[in-house]
XYZ file of C-alpha atoms in Angstrom:
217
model
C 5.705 183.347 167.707
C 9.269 183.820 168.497
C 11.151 181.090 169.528
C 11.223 182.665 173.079
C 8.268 183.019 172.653
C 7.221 179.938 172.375
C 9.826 178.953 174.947
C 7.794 181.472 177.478
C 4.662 180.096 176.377
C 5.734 176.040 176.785
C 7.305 177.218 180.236
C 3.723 178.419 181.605
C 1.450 175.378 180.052
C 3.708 172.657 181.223
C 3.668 174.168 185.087
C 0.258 174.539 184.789
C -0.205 171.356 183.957
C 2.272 169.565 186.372
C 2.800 171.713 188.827
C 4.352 168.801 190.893
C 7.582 166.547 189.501
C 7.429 163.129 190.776
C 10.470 161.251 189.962
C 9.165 157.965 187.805
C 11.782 155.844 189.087
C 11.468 154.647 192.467
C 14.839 154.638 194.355
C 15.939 155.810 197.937
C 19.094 157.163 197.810
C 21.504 158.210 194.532
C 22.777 154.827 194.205
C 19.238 153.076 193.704
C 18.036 155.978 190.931
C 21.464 155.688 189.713
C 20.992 151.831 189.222
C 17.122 152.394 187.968
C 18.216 155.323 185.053
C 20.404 152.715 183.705
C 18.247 150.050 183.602
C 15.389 152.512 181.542
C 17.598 152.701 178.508
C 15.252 151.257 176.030
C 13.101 150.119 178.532
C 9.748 151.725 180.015
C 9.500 153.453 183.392
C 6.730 151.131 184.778
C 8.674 148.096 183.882
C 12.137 149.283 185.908
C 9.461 150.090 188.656
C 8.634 146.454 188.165
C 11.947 145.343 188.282
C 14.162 146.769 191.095
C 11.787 145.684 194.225
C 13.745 142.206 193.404
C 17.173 143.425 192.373
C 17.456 145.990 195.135
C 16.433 143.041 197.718
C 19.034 141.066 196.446
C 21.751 144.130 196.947
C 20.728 147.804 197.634
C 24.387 149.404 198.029
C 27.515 149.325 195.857
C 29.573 146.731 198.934
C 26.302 144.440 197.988
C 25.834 144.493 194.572
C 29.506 144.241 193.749
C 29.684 140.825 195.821
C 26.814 139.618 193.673
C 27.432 136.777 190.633
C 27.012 138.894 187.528
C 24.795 136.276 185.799
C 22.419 136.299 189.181
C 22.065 140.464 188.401
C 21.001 139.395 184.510
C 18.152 137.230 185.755
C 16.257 139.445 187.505
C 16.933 142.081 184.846
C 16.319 140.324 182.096
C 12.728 141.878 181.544
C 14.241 145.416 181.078
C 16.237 144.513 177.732
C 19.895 144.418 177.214
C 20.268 142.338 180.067
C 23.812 141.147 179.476
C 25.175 144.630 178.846
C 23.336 146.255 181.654
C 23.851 143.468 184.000
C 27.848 143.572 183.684
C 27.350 147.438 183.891
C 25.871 147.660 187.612
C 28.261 145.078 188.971
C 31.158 146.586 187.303
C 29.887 150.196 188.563
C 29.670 148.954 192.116
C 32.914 147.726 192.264
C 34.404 151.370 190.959
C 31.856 153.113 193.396
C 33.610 150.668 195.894
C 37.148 150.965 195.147
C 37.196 154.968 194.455
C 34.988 156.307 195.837
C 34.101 154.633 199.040
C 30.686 153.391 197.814
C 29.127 157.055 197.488
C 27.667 158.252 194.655
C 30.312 160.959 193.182
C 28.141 164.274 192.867
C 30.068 165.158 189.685
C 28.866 164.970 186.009
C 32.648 163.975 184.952
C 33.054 161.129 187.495
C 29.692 159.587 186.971
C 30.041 159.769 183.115
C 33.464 157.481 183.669
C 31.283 154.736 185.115
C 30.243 151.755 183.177
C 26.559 151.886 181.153
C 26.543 155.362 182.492
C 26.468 158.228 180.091
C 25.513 161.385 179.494
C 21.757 161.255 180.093
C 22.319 158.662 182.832
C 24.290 161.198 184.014
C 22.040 164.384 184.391
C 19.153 162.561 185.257
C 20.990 161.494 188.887
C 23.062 164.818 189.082
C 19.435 166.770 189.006
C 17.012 164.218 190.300
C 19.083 162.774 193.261
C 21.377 166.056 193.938
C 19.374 168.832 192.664
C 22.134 170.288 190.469
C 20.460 172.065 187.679
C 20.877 169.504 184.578
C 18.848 168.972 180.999
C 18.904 165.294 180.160
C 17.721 165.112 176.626
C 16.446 161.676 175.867
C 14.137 161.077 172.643
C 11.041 162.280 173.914
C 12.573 165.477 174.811
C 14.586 165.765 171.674
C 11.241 165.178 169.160
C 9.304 167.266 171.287
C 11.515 170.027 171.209
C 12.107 169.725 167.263
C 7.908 169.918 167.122
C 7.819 173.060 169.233
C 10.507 174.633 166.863
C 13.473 174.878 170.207
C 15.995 173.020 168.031
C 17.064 172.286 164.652
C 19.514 170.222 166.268
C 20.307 166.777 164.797
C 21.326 164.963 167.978
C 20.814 165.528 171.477
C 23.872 166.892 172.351
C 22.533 169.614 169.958
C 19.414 170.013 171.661
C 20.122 170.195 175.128
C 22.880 173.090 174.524
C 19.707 174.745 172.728
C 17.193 174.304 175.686
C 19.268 175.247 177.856
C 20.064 178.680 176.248
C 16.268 178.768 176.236
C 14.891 178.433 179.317
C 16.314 179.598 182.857
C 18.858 177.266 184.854
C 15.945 177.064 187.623
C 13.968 175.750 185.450
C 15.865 172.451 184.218
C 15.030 169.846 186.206
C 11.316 170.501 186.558
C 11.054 171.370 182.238
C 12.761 167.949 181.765
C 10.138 165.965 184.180
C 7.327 168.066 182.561
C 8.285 167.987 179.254
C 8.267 164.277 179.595
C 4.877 163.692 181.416
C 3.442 165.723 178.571
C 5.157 163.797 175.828
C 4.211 160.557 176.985
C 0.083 161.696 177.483
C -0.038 164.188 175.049
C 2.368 164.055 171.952
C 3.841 160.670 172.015
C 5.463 159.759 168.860
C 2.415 158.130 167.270
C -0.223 160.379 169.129
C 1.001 163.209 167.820
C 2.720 164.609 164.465
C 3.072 167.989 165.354
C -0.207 169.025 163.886
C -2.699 167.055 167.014
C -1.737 168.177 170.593
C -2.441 171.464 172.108
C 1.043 172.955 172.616
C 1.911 171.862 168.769
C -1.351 173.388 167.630
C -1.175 177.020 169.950
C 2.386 177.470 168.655
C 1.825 176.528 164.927
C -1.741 176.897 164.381
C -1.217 176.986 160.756
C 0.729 173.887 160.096
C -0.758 171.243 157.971
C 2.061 168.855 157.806
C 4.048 167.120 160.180
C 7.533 169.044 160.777
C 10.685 167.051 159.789
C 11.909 165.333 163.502
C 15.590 164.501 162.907
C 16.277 161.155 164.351
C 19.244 161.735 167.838
């Protein structure tokens, strides 16, 4: 196959498979996903989802969370990983959602990337999932998946997401990244899966025999 091709082809199987996107995150409004997508850096989904019932009783708007004690955020955190980083991060965020922007959520990539623990990623997740702007955020999963289906030769993400998104159609971005992950994580996880076990890998290289060199983001 052609690489869009194979693009068509990974398009059709993931929509037939999830034809619905829940967001994994549970949040109610931009601020609380905004809040949760930090706290999943190097953490799982399930255990955020574990997490913010407490920290979003505690404060559940920027005016709340930026009155808080910084070392009463890391507490209830501290499951999640990097709790002194991320923990400094969401208090330090509220108060610059506070004092510039009124405690609302900027819908801008630019402004959100200048807020503490907040990059890139962080960044297109809550511009797609909590304003519907078309976005590609290109964690790990996504990047090793789309090395394995042959999208990207890219060495780093930044790489890969400009690739995808020459791929596939704008429309498309925010439900491929949601379904590309569900399918990762259940199908060709990074120890599940080589490139040579799952069903996508195997209909769009049915003749490889090795696993395909995966360049670390």
């Amino acid at each position: 196959m052609l690489k869009k091709e194979r693009a068509v082809f990974i398009e059709k199987r993931l929509q037939e498979l999830y034809p619905e996107q829940l967001i994994p995150l549970d949040h109610k409004d931009p601020y609380t996903l905004l809040v949760a997508v930090l706290l999943s850096a190097q953490c799982t989904d399930a255990r955020v989802n574990q997490i913010t019932p407490a920290l979003f009783e505690l404060a559940d708007n920027p005016f709340d969370m930026a009155a808080q004690n910084v070392e009463v955020i890391r507490q209830i955190i501290r499951p999640c990983g990097l709790s002194p980083q991320k923990s400094s991060a969401i208090k330090r965020l509220s108060e610059i959602l506070v004092e510039k922007f009124n405690g609302v959520v900027p819908q801008d990539m630019a402004a959100l990337e200048t807020l503490p623990g907040v990059g890139h990623k962080t960044a297109s997740v809550v511009m797609s999932q909590a304003f519907g702007v078309p976005a590609f955020a290109v964690d790990t999963h996504i990047h090793r998946l789309a090395q394995r289906w042959g999208l990207t030769n890219g060495k780093n993400v930044v790489q890969t997401e400009k690739d995808l998104k020459s791929l596939f159609p704008k429309e498309k971005w925010n439900s491929l990244h949601l379904q590309i992950i569900f399918y990762g994580r259940e199908y060709c996880s990074a120890r599940g899966c080589d490139g040579t076990v799952c069903e996508i890998c195997t209909t769009l290289y049915p003749k490889r025999k090795k696993p395909p060199t995966v360049y670390k983001p």
